[in-house]
mmCIF file of C-alpha atoms and ligand atoms in Angstrom:
data_model
loop_
_atom_site.group_PDB
_atom_site.id
_atom_site.type_symbol
_atom_site.label_atom_id
_atom_site.label_comp_id
_atom_site.label_asym_id
_atom_site.label_seq_id
_atom_site.Cartn_x
_atom_site.Cartn_y
_atom_site.Cartn_z
ATOM 1 C CA MET A 1 -14.897 59.193 82.059
ATOM 2 C CA ILE A 2 -13.642 55.899 80.582
ATOM 3 C CA PRO A 3 -10.921 56.941 78.099
ATOM 4 C CA PHE A 4 -10.538 55.322 74.671
ATOM 5 C CA SER A 5 -6.972 53.956 74.706
ATOM 6 C CA PRO A 6 -4.525 55.533 77.168
ATOM 7 C CA PRO A 7 -0.976 54.154 76.896
ATOM 8 C CA ARG A 8 0.255 51.731 79.552
ATOM 9 C CA MET A 9 2.981 53.644 81.382
ATOM 10 C CA ASP A 10 4.185 51.923 84.539
ATOM 11 C CA GLN A 11 7.307 52.068 86.740
ATOM 12 C CA LYS A 12 9.180 49.526 84.597
ATOM 13 C CA ILE A 13 8.903 51.777 81.548
ATOM 14 C CA ILE A 14 9.770 54.887 83.541
ATOM 15 C CA ASP A 15 12.886 53.142 84.946
ATOM 16 C CA GLU A 16 14.070 52.036 81.505
ATOM 17 C CA VAL A 17 13.554 55.528 80.058
ATOM 18 C CA VAL A 18 15.382 57.133 83.004
ATOM 19 C CA ASP A 19 18.219 54.636 82.511
ATOM 20 C CA THR A 20 18.499 55.813 78.898
ATOM 21 C CA LEU A 21 18.390 59.492 79.867
ATOM 22 C CA LYS A 22 21.247 58.931 82.342
ATOM 23 C CA SER A 23 23.304 56.756 80.000
ATOM 24 C CA GLY A 24 24.682 59.656 77.985
ATOM 25 C CA TRP A 25 23.166 58.268 74.746
ATOM 26 C CA ILE A 26 19.590 59.297 73.940
ATOM 27 C CA THR A 27 19.234 59.076 70.142
ATOM 28 C CA THR A 28 19.788 56.073 67.818
ATOM 29 C CA GLY A 29 22.244 53.755 69.574
ATOM 30 C CA PRO A 30 22.478 50.474 71.499
ATOM 31 C CA LYS A 31 18.825 50.295 72.594
ATOM 32 C CA VAL A 32 17.491 50.750 69.053
ATOM 33 C CA LYS A 33 19.823 47.974 67.876
ATOM 34 C CA LYS A 34 18.597 45.689 70.669
ATOM 35 C CA PHE A 35 14.935 46.478 69.993
ATOM 36 C CA GLU A 36 15.471 45.671 66.308
ATOM 37 C CA GLN A 37 16.971 42.303 67.226
ATOM 38 C CA ARG A 38 14.097 41.543 69.616
ATOM 39 C CA LEU A 39 11.497 42.370 66.947
ATOM 40 C CA THR A 40 13.252 40.094 64.433
ATOM 41 C CA GLU A 41 13.241 37.224 66.956
ATOM 42 C CA TYR A 42 9.662 37.995 67.929
ATOM 43 C CA ALA A 43 8.056 37.730 64.499
ATOM 44 C CA GLY A 44 10.641 35.584 62.706
ATOM 45 C CA HIS A 45 11.245 37.675 59.584
ATOM 46 C CA LYS A 46 14.771 38.357 58.287
ATOM 47 C CA ALA A 47 15.777 41.849 59.541
ATOM 48 C CA THR A 48 14.181 44.887 61.237
ATOM 49 C CA LEU A 49 14.843 48.605 60.847
ATOM 50 C CA CYS A 50 13.310 50.870 63.491
ATOM 51 C CA THR A 51 12.001 54.244 62.302
ATOM 52 C CA SER A 52 10.622 57.477 63.745
ATOM 53 C CA SER A 53 7.057 56.402 62.842
ATOM 54 C CA GLY A 54 5.075 53.830 60.930
ATOM 55 C CA SER A 55 4.445 56.427 58.226
ATOM 56 C CA ALA A 56 8.200 57.005 57.859
ATOM 57 C CA GLY A 57 8.747 53.256 57.508
ATOM 58 C CA LEU A 58 6.090 52.951 54.786
ATOM 59 C CA GLU A 59 7.420 55.937 52.852
ATOM 60 C CA LEU A 60 11.022 54.738 53.159
ATOM 61 C CA MET A 61 10.101 51.392 51.625
ATOM 62 C CA LEU A 62 8.074 52.893 48.764
ATOM 63 C CA ARG A 63 11.118 55.051 47.990
ATOM 64 C CA TRP A 64 13.506 52.083 48.327
ATOM 65 C CA PHE A 65 11.428 50.263 45.705
ATOM 66 C CA GLY A 66 11.607 53.345 43.458
ATOM 67 C CA VAL A 67 7.900 54.242 43.468
ATOM 68 C CA GLY A 68 7.290 57.615 41.835
ATOM 69 C CA GLU A 69 5.554 59.637 39.147
ATOM 70 C CA GLY A 70 3.411 57.541 36.794
ATOM 71 C CA ASP A 71 3.203 54.575 39.202
ATOM 72 C CA GLU A 72 0.102 53.211 40.933
ATOM 73 C CA VAL A 73 -0.176 51.741 44.418
ATOM 74 C CA ILE A 74 -3.259 49.735 45.454
ATOM 75 C CA LEU A 75 -4.660 50.121 48.991
ATOM 76 C CA PRO A 76 -8.014 49.740 50.775
ATOM 77 C CA ALA A 77 -10.415 52.706 50.858
ATOM 78 C CA TYR A 78 -10.955 51.861 54.525
ATOM 79 C CA THR A 79 -7.760 52.843 56.357
ATOM 80 C CA TYR A 80 -6.034 55.674 58.178
ATOM 81 C CA THR A 81 -4.766 58.449 55.912
ATOM 82 C CA ALA A 82 -1.084 57.583 56.556
ATOM 83 C CA THR A 83 -1.351 54.596 54.195
ATOM 84 C CA ALA A 84 -2.403 56.833 51.298
ATOM 85 C CA ASN A 85 -0.443 60.005 52.129
ATOM 86 C CA VAL A 86 2.945 58.293 51.777
ATOM 87 C CA ILE A 87 2.005 57.207 48.244
ATOM 88 C CA VAL A 88 1.178 60.822 47.364
ATOM 89 C CA HIS A 89 4.491 62.006 48.900
ATOM 90 C CA CYS A 90 6.314 59.747 46.447
ATOM 91 C CA GLY A 91 4.443 61.284 43.490
ATOM 92 C CA ALA A 92 2.511 58.089 42.740
ATOM 93 C CA LYS A 93 -1.239 57.537 42.456
ATOM 94 C CA PRO A 94 -3.147 55.853 45.305
ATOM 95 C CA VAL A 95 -5.662 53.408 43.794
ATOM 96 C CA PHE A 96 -8.376 52.615 46.328
ATOM 97 C CA VAL A 97 -10.284 49.328 46.374
ATOM 98 C CA ASP A 98 -13.193 48.149 48.514
ATOM 99 C CA ILE A 99 -13.068 45.849 51.542
ATOM 100 C CA ASN A 100 -14.764 42.648 52.704
ATOM 101 C CA ASP A 101 -17.155 42.282 55.595
ATOM 102 C CA ASP A 102 -14.101 41.729 57.891
ATOM 103 C CA PHE A 103 -12.890 45.324 57.158
ATOM 104 C CA ASN A 104 -9.887 44.077 55.121
ATOM 105 C CA ILE A 105 -8.992 44.669 51.474
ATOM 106 C CA SER A 106 -10.887 42.548 48.921
ATOM 107 C CA VAL A 107 -8.527 40.378 46.861
ATOM 108 C CA ASP A 108 -11.034 40.195 43.982
ATOM 109 C CA ASP A 109 -11.071 43.983 43.872
ATOM 110 C CA ILE A 110 -7.259 44.130 43.976
ATOM 111 C CA GLU A 111 -7.148 41.909 40.888
ATOM 112 C CA LYS A 112 -9.546 44.210 39.028
ATOM 113 C CA ALA A 113 -7.469 47.273 39.933
ATOM 114 C CA ILE A 114 -4.088 45.958 38.737
ATOM 115 C CA THR A 115 -2.696 47.690 35.634
ATOM 116 C CA GLU A 116 0.707 47.888 33.936
ATOM 117 C CA LYS A 117 1.433 50.853 36.223
ATOM 118 C CA THR A 118 0.876 48.953 39.493
ATOM 119 C CA LYS A 119 4.093 48.726 41.510
ATOM 120 C CA VAL A 120 2.937 47.978 45.059
ATOM 121 C CA ILE A 121 -0.066 46.615 46.969
ATOM 122 C CA MET A 122 -0.497 47.832 50.555
ATOM 123 C CA PRO A 123 -2.879 45.593 52.509
ATOM 124 C CA VAL A 124 -3.870 46.901 55.965
ATOM 125 C CA ASP A 125 -4.565 44.468 58.845
ATOM 126 C CA LEU A 126 -7.451 46.546 60.085
ATOM 127 C CA ALA A 127 -8.146 46.472 63.822
ATOM 128 C CA GLY A 128 -5.406 43.817 64.068
ATOM 129 C CA PHE A 129 -7.017 41.130 61.889
ATOM 130 C CA PRO A 130 -4.640 39.810 59.177
ATOM 131 C CA CYS A 131 -5.567 40.141 55.497
ATOM 132 C CA ASP A 132 -5.812 37.185 53.071
ATOM 133 C CA TYR A 133 -2.055 36.881 52.575
ATOM 134 C CA ASP A 134 -1.999 33.536 50.733
ATOM 135 C CA GLU A 135 -4.382 34.909 48.115
ATOM 136 C CA ILE A 136 -2.525 38.243 47.836
ATOM 137 C CA ASN A 137 0.907 36.589 47.548
ATOM 138 C CA GLU A 138 -0.412 34.097 44.970
ATOM 139 C CA LEU A 139 -2.019 36.882 42.970
ATOM 140 C CA VAL A 140 1.183 38.953 42.555
ATOM 141 C CA SER A 141 3.157 35.853 41.528
ATOM 142 C CA ARG A 142 0.578 34.644 38.987
ATOM 143 C CA LYS A 143 2.104 34.487 35.471
ATOM 144 C CA ASP A 144 -0.409 36.794 33.794
ATOM 145 C CA ILE A 145 -0.145 39.382 36.595
ATOM 146 C CA ALA A 146 3.674 39.249 36.866
ATOM 147 C CA GLY A 147 3.789 39.444 33.051
ATOM 148 C CA LYS A 148 2.135 42.880 33.167
ATOM 149 C CA PHE A 149 4.750 44.253 35.597
ATOM 150 C CA LYS A 150 7.028 46.897 34.052
ATOM 151 C CA PRO A 151 10.194 47.232 36.156
ATOM 152 C CA LYS A 152 11.909 50.636 36.166
ATOM 153 C CA THR A 153 14.543 50.234 38.904
ATOM 154 C CA LYS A 154 17.037 47.504 39.781
ATOM 155 C CA GLU A 155 14.989 46.488 42.834
ATOM 156 C CA GLN A 156 11.853 46.186 40.683
ATOM 157 C CA GLU A 157 13.835 44.174 38.126
ATOM 158 C CA LYS A 158 15.107 41.846 40.826
ATOM 159 C CA LEU A 159 11.642 41.197 42.317
ATOM 160 C CA GLY A 160 10.039 40.886 38.874
ATOM 161 C CA ARG A 161 6.525 41.427 40.198
ATOM 162 C CA ILE A 162 4.349 43.743 42.310
ATOM 163 C CA LEU A 163 5.730 44.304 45.833
ATOM 164 C CA VAL A 164 3.452 43.506 48.784
ATOM 165 C CA LEU A 165 4.053 46.128 51.495
ATOM 166 C CA SER A 166 1.845 45.309 54.460
ATOM 167 C CA ASP A 167 0.600 48.079 56.777
ATOM 168 C CA ALA A 168 0.629 46.224 60.102
ATOM 169 C CA ALA A 169 0.217 49.363 62.225
ATOM 170 C CA HIS A 170 -2.539 47.529 64.144
ATOM 171 C CA SER A 171 -1.409 43.920 63.961
ATOM 172 C CA LEU A 172 1.825 43.317 65.879
ATOM 173 C CA GLY A 173 1.517 39.781 67.271
ATOM 174 C CA ALA A 174 -1.445 38.758 65.111
ATOM 175 C CA TYR A 175 -1.264 35.315 63.496
ATOM 176 C CA TYR A 176 -1.991 33.936 60.066
ATOM 177 C CA LYS A 177 -1.612 30.150 59.740
ATOM 178 C CA ASN A 178 0.812 29.961 62.694
ATOM 179 C CA LYS A 179 2.988 32.806 61.449
ATOM 180 C CA LYS A 180 3.112 36.275 62.973
ATOM 181 C CA THR A 181 2.692 39.434 60.924
ATOM 182 C CA GLY A 182 6.174 40.516 59.877
ATOM 183 C CA ARG A 183 6.874 37.364 57.904
ATOM 184 C CA LEU A 184 3.612 37.021 55.986
ATOM 185 C CA THR A 185 4.789 38.935 52.952
ATOM 186 C CA ASP A 186 7.743 40.843 51.369
ATOM 187 C CA ILE A 187 7.804 43.830 53.728
ATOM 188 C CA THR A 188 5.689 44.662 56.792
ATOM 189 C CA VAL A 189 5.580 47.936 58.718
ATOM 190 C CA TYR A 190 4.516 48.281 62.371
ATOM 191 C CA SER A 191 3.558 51.516 64.132
ATOM 192 C CA PHE A 192 4.346 52.253 67.781
ATOM 193 C CA HIS A 193 2.311 55.474 67.957
ATOM 194 C CA ALA A 194 0.774 56.311 71.358
ATOM 195 C CA VAL A 195 -2.575 54.616 70.599
ATOM 196 C CA LYS A 196 -1.143 51.383 69.211
ATOM 197 C CA ASN A 197 -0.906 48.058 71.118
ATOM 198 C CA LEU A 198 2.827 48.495 71.717
ATOM 199 C CA THR A 199 3.870 52.103 72.023
ATOM 200 C CA THR A 200 7.132 54.042 72.080
ATOM 201 C CA ALA A 201 5.195 57.391 72.006
ATOM 202 C CA GLU A 202 6.106 57.733 68.326
ATOM 203 C CA GLY A 203 7.908 55.070 66.341
ATOM 204 C CA GLY A 204 7.704 52.320 63.792
ATOM 205 C CA ALA A 205 9.553 49.332 62.375
ATOM 206 C CA VAL A 206 10.174 47.899 58.923
ATOM 207 C CA CYS A 207 10.246 44.090 58.836
ATOM 208 C CA LEU A 208 12.261 42.829 55.877
ATOM 209 C CA ASN A 209 11.280 39.436 54.530
ATOM 210 C CA LEU A 210 12.208 39.726 50.858
ATOM 211 C CA PRO A 211 12.621 36.522 48.842
ATOM 212 C CA ASN A 212 15.800 35.317 47.115
ATOM 213 C CA PRO A 213 17.972 36.726 45.601
ATOM 214 C CA PHE A 214 17.534 39.731 47.950
ATOM 215 C CA ASP A 215 20.012 39.930 50.820
ATOM 216 C CA ASN A 216 17.859 41.330 53.656
ATOM 217 C CA GLU A 217 20.857 42.000 55.914
ATOM 218 C CA GLU A 218 22.503 44.103 53.176
ATOM 219 C CA ILE A 219 19.239 45.964 52.560
ATOM 220 C CA TYR A 220 18.988 46.664 56.301
ATOM 221 C CA LYS A 221 22.470 48.225 56.266
ATOM 222 C CA TYR A 222 21.548 50.362 53.275
ATOM 223 C CA LEU A 223 18.231 51.422 54.844
ATOM 224 C CA ARG A 224 20.006 52.597 57.992
ATOM 225 C CA ILE A 225 21.947 54.981 55.774
ATOM 226 C CA LYS A 226 18.887 55.964 53.740
ATOM 227 C CA SER A 227 16.940 56.721 56.925
ATOM 228 C CA LEU A 228 19.736 58.988 58.223
ATOM 229 C CA HIS A 229 20.500 61.521 55.505
ATOM 230 C CA GLY A 230 22.399 59.055 53.328
ATOM 231 C CA GLN A 231 25.294 59.421 55.734
ATOM 232 C CA THR A 232 27.614 56.395 55.829
ATOM 233 C CA LYS A 233 28.168 56.554 59.606
ATOM 234 C CA ASP A 234 25.571 57.381 62.227
ATOM 235 C CA ALA A 235 26.366 59.575 65.265
ATOM 236 C CA PHE A 236 26.892 56.556 67.534
ATOM 237 C CA THR A 237 29.416 54.898 65.220
ATOM 238 C CA LYS A 238 31.242 58.203 64.858
ATOM 239 C CA THR A 239 31.823 58.363 68.649
ATOM 240 C CA LYS A 240 34.189 55.394 68.320
ATOM 241 C CA ALA A 241 37.892 56.331 68.251
ATOM 242 C CA GLY A 242 39.149 57.514 64.888
ATOM 243 C CA ALA A 243 35.804 56.955 63.175
ATOM 244 C CA TRP A 244 35.004 60.598 62.438
ATOM 245 C CA ARG A 245 35.236 60.556 58.632
ATOM 246 C CA TYR A 246 31.988 59.896 56.740
ATOM 247 C CA ASP A 247 30.449 60.285 53.313
ATOM 248 C CA VAL A 248 26.972 61.118 51.957
ATOM 249 C CA ILE A 249 25.918 58.681 49.248
ATOM 250 C CA GLU A 250 22.429 60.076 48.556
ATOM 251 C CA PRO A 251 20.072 62.764 49.922
ATOM 252 C CA GLY A 252 18.472 60.438 52.482
ATOM 253 C CA TYR A 253 15.739 61.043 55.066
ATOM 254 C CA LYS A 254 15.620 61.731 58.810
ATOM 255 C CA PHE A 255 13.559 58.720 59.825
ATOM 256 C CA ASN A 256 15.603 57.206 62.682
ATOM 257 C CA MET A 257 14.223 56.080 66.062
ATOM 258 C CA THR A 258 15.664 57.381 69.365
ATOM 259 C CA ASP A 259 17.038 55.180 72.164
ATOM 260 C CA ILE A 260 14.462 56.767 74.503
ATOM 261 C CA ALA A 261 11.697 55.331 72.319
ATOM 262 C CA ALA A 262 13.455 51.969 71.983
ATOM 263 C CA ALA A 263 13.743 51.768 75.796
ATOM 264 C CA MET A 264 9.926 51.750 76.057
ATOM 265 C CA GLY A 265 9.667 49.237 73.246
ATOM 266 C CA LEU A 266 12.147 46.855 74.907
ATOM 267 C CA VAL A 267 10.059 46.706 78.082
ATOM 268 C CA GLU A 268 6.812 46.189 76.160
ATOM 269 C CA ILE A 269 8.004 43.531 73.708
ATOM 270 C CA GLU A 270 9.125 41.264 76.579
ATOM 271 C CA ARG A 271 5.639 41.162 78.071
ATOM 272 C CA TYR A 272 3.614 41.625 74.925
ATOM 273 C CA ASP A 273 2.435 38.032 74.248
ATOM 274 C CA ASN A 274 2.034 36.886 77.830
ATOM 275 C CA ASP A 275 0.482 39.986 79.267
ATOM 276 C CA MET A 276 -0.660 42.721 76.842
ATOM 277 C CA LEU A 277 -2.276 40.407 74.268
ATOM 278 C CA VAL A 278 -3.766 38.182 76.963
ATOM 279 C CA ARG A 279 -5.601 41.121 78.547
ATOM 280 C CA ARG A 280 -6.725 42.536 75.208
ATOM 281 C CA LYS A 281 -8.165 39.160 74.209
ATOM 282 C CA GLN A 282 -10.082 38.949 77.511
ATOM 283 C CA ILE A 283 -11.615 42.359 76.792
ATOM 284 C CA PHE A 284 -12.560 41.335 73.228
ATOM 285 C CA ASP A 285 -14.118 38.098 74.500
ATOM 286 C CA ARG A 286 -16.106 39.939 77.152
ATOM 287 C CA TYR A 287 -17.486 42.444 74.615
ATOM 288 C CA ALA A 288 -18.233 39.657 72.118
ATOM 289 C CA LYS A 289 -20.125 37.591 74.676
ATOM 290 C CA ALA A 290 -22.116 40.578 75.953
ATOM 291 C CA PHE A 291 -23.132 41.881 72.513
ATOM 292 C CA SER A 292 -23.994 38.462 71.102
ATOM 293 C CA GLU A 293 -27.115 38.646 73.327
ATOM 294 C CA PHE A 294 -28.533 41.447 71.161
ATOM 295 C CA ASP A 295 -29.730 40.763 67.637
ATOM 296 C CA TRP A 296 -29.113 44.392 66.576
ATOM 297 C CA ALA A 297 -25.413 44.126 67.393
ATOM 298 C CA GLU A 298 -22.867 42.746 64.925
ATOM 299 C CA VAL A 299 -19.712 41.453 66.620
ATOM 300 C CA PRO A 300 -16.522 41.651 64.489
ATOM 301 C CA ILE A 301 -14.621 38.526 63.437
ATOM 302 C CA TYR A 302 -11.325 38.378 65.326
ATOM 303 C CA GLU A 303 -10.476 34.686 65.372
ATOM 304 C CA THR A 304 -10.883 31.962 62.743
ATOM 305 C CA ASP A 305 -9.113 28.612 62.323
ATOM 306 C CA LYS A 306 -6.564 30.424 60.107
ATOM 307 C CA LYS A 307 -6.268 33.871 61.681
ATOM 308 C CA ARG A 308 -5.946 35.446 65.092
ATOM 309 C CA SER A 309 -6.191 39.166 65.724
ATOM 310 C CA SER A 310 -3.900 41.318 67.847
ATOM 311 C CA TYR A 311 -7.098 42.731 69.409
ATOM 312 C CA HIS A 312 -6.293 46.330 68.522
ATOM 313 C CA VAL A 313 -9.730 47.973 68.221
ATOM 314 C CA PHE A 314 -13.164 46.428 68.801
ATOM 315 C CA LEU A 315 -15.322 47.414 65.836
ATOM 316 C CA LEU A 316 -18.938 46.973 66.875
ATOM 317 C CA ARG A 317 -21.465 47.449 64.080
ATOM 318 C CA ILE A 318 -25.158 48.197 64.567
ATOM 319 C CA LYS A 319 -27.556 46.517 62.148
ATOM 320 C CA ASP A 320 -30.048 48.506 60.083
ATOM 321 C CA ILE A 321 -29.207 52.034 61.165
ATOM 322 C CA THR A 322 -28.439 55.254 59.344
ATOM 323 C CA GLU A 323 -25.316 57.347 59.752
ATOM 324 C CA GLU A 324 -27.356 59.967 61.676
ATOM 325 C CA GLN A 325 -28.647 57.335 64.115
ATOM 326 C CA ARG A 326 -25.109 56.018 64.637
ATOM 327 C CA ASP A 327 -23.898 59.548 65.368
ATOM 328 C CA GLU A 328 -26.741 60.031 67.839
ATOM 329 C CA ILE A 329 -25.857 56.773 69.629
ATOM 330 C CA ILE A 330 -22.228 57.939 69.892
ATOM 331 C CA GLN A 331 -23.408 61.243 71.348
ATOM 332 C CA LYS A 332 -25.453 59.450 74.011
ATOM 333 C CA ILE A 333 -22.619 57.016 74.874
ATOM 334 C CA THR A 334 -20.264 59.971 75.360
ATOM 335 C CA GLU A 335 -22.796 61.693 77.638
ATOM 336 C CA LYS A 336 -22.707 58.553 79.801
ATOM 337 C CA GLY A 337 -18.981 59.017 80.363
ATOM 338 C CA VAL A 338 -17.572 56.550 77.832
ATOM 339 C CA SER A 339 -15.163 57.557 75.049
ATOM 340 C CA VAL A 340 -15.806 55.832 71.759
ATOM 341 C CA ASN A 341 -14.550 56.455 68.234
ATOM 342 C CA VAL A 342 -15.010 55.608 64.578
ATOM 343 C CA HIS A 343 -12.204 53.717 62.814
ATOM 344 C CA PHE A 344 -12.127 54.968 60.099
ATOM 345 C CA ILE A 345 -13.833 57.501 57.851
ATOM 346 C CA PRO A 346 -13.087 55.990 54.384
ATOM 347 C CA LEU A 347 -10.518 58.040 52.481
ATOM 348 C CA PRO A 348 -12.744 58.703 49.434
ATOM 349 C CA LEU A 349 -14.886 60.827 51.803
ATOM 350 C CA MET A 350 -11.954 63.105 52.664
ATOM 351 C CA THR A 351 -11.710 66.469 50.895
ATOM 352 C CA TYR A 352 -8.250 65.817 49.468
ATOM 353 C CA TYR A 353 -8.887 62.278 48.208
ATOM 354 C CA LYS A 354 -12.273 63.334 46.822
ATOM 355 C CA SER A 355 -10.452 66.069 44.896
ATOM 356 C CA LEU A 356 -8.374 63.353 43.192
ATOM 357 C CA GLY A 357 -11.618 62.041 41.665
ATOM 358 C CA ASN A 358 -12.542 59.295 44.158
ATOM 359 C CA ASP A 359 -16.254 58.694 44.785
ATOM 360 C CA ILE A 360 -17.495 56.830 47.875
ATOM 361 C CA ALA A 361 -20.271 55.280 45.750
ATOM 362 C CA ASP A 362 -17.554 53.050 44.249
ATOM 363 C CA PHE A 363 -16.797 51.578 47.699
ATOM 364 C CA PRO A 364 -20.158 50.363 49.021
ATOM 365 C CA VAL A 365 -18.852 47.931 51.672
ATOM 366 C CA SER A 366 -16.463 50.550 53.072
ATOM 367 C CA TYR A 367 -19.286 53.066 53.272
ATOM 368 C CA ASP A 368 -21.753 50.645 54.839
ATOM 369 C CA ASN A 369 -19.230 49.519 57.474
ATOM 370 C CA PHE A 370 -18.262 53.097 58.261
ATOM 371 C CA LEU A 371 -21.766 54.379 58.829
ATOM 372 C CA ARG A 372 -22.693 51.532 61.204
ATOM 373 C CA VAL A 373 -19.469 51.237 63.209
ATOM 374 C CA ILE A 374 -18.594 52.334 66.739
ATOM 375 C CA SER A 375 -15.095 51.515 68.056
ATOM 376 C CA LEU A 376 -15.095 50.659 71.758
ATOM 377 C CA PRO A 377 -12.339 51.248 74.341
ATOM 378 C CA VAL A 378 -9.680 48.524 74.577
ATOM 379 C CA TYR A 379 -6.553 49.043 76.705
ATOM 380 C CA TYR A 380 -4.457 47.116 79.194
ATOM 381 C CA ASN A 381 -5.818 48.715 82.366
ATOM 382 C CA LEU A 382 -9.492 48.564 81.360
ATOM 383 C CA THR A 383 -11.183 46.443 84.046
ATOM 384 C CA ASP A 384 -14.014 43.922 83.598
ATOM 385 C CA GLU A 385 -16.318 46.279 85.514
ATOM 386 C CA GLN A 386 -15.459 49.068 83.070
ATOM 387 C CA VAL A 387 -16.082 46.758 80.097
ATOM 388 C CA ASP A 388 -19.536 46.067 81.574
ATOM 389 C CA MET A 389 -20.113 49.822 81.978
ATOM 390 C CA VAL A 390 -19.231 50.359 78.313
ATOM 391 C CA VAL A 391 -21.638 47.601 77.257
ATOM 392 C CA LYS A 392 -24.431 49.125 79.355
ATOM 393 C CA ALA A 393 -23.751 52.603 77.944
ATOM 394 C CA VAL A 394 -23.966 51.251 74.374
ATOM 395 C CA VAL A 395 -27.118 49.203 75.015
ATOM 396 C CA ASP A 396 -28.929 52.046 76.824
ATOM 397 C CA SER A 397 -27.930 54.515 74.082
ATOM 398 C CA TYR A 398 -29.136 52.157 71.345
ATOM 399 C CA ASP A 399 -32.454 51.703 73.155
ATOM 400 C CA ALA A 400 -32.864 55.495 73.453
ATOM 401 C CA VAL A 401 -32.398 56.215 69.717
HETATM 402 C C1 PLP B 501 -1.301 54.570 63.024
HETATM 403 C C2 PLP B 501 -1.401 54.103 61.626
HETATM 404 C C3 PLP B 501 -0.363 54.324 60.690
HETATM 405 C C4 PLP B 501 0.781 55.250 60.903
HETATM 406 O O1 PLP B 501 1.510 55.121 62.012
HETATM 407 P P1 PLP B 501 2.362 56.337 62.591
HETATM 408 O O2 PLP B 501 3.348 55.591 63.445
HETATM 409 O O3 PLP B 501 1.436 57.191 63.368
HETATM 410 O O4 PLP B 501 3.017 57.035 61.475
HETATM 411 C C5 PLP B 501 -0.472 53.743 59.446
HETATM 412 N N1 PLP B 501 -1.544 53.023 59.099
HETATM 413 C C6 PLP B 501 -2.556 52.797 59.943
HETATM 414 C C7 PLP B 501 -3.713 51.981 59.478
HETATM 415 C C8 PLP B 501 -2.533 53.356 61.222
HETATM 416 O O5 PLP B 501 -3.591 53.181 62.035
#
């Protein structure tokens, strides 16, 4: 069986994890600090806070901005449920909008969805392909749009417009006009979950890139406290001589990353651009070339003169088929020993989000993409021969339906 996306776990990672286990410090400590510094250097934003997951990072930042009851947050209908769930946790209303043909949020639809209650927009770089950040950043700063913004907290007052909080769970290392995700907008959140391009088993990172007059370094210091029960000193700092006394300044969260996780991340970030992304691009190129031979196959856009993907998932679409036919093709591919998936079922189709009054008929592009998509295996150790086996399994299954 060809698996879908097993993590890359080699001796280097095992050695670094063992080193951490033997060091006497396993939770948030020196390795988390180092991983944060490496991520800041890597993407070029202003400061990084590592978290226990991408979801935790997103929720922390919504709460930092003071999002709550009566507020609205705009996000694409086509995403993983984490993006929407964190909005609900904060007591705010998720406002779904449709996507473009490239699977990313439609800026025209964002504009139509903005109201006086809108506090945040959460674009998602789906499959690793960056959203239209120039257009999104221009939109929130436009006089008529910023004029509608009703600040309720001091952070909202200071920004004076809608916050752009990018969900970059898929797009570490992707480019937009020669800049990496992390510095494309106000705040960006990565995920290091087991299936993501760079994994720490579970984990995430908040990239701070807030404009003047925000002091990103100060916000980082505050977020460390907020992500650890509002306690003024973390366990590592308290181990230093005489540093036992601490205070609690607010009922914070338990969102910190462990040094065991950071150890994996440190190994991976060093070889990410020159090794991980290189191999993933080769796999994408091989799929793209193979499927471009068939007029029924629609190859996703993953490189343009402005954007370059992080090659997270390969979203093959089949032209002119029904949802039932797509499901049948998936069944046949699986019987041939290849694991495939569907990224994602649009959230308005989910029981909970339907119960909030969302109707998939309002998101035609999301629905059409969903019913025709099959996500193919992409992972570091997938060989060219295996890529060819996947292609053959898809082609033979299509021909049989
Ligand atoms: C994986 C994922 C997340 C959440 O990441 P976790 O680290 O698992 O919390 C958020 N958004 C999208 C689109 C994802 O795929």
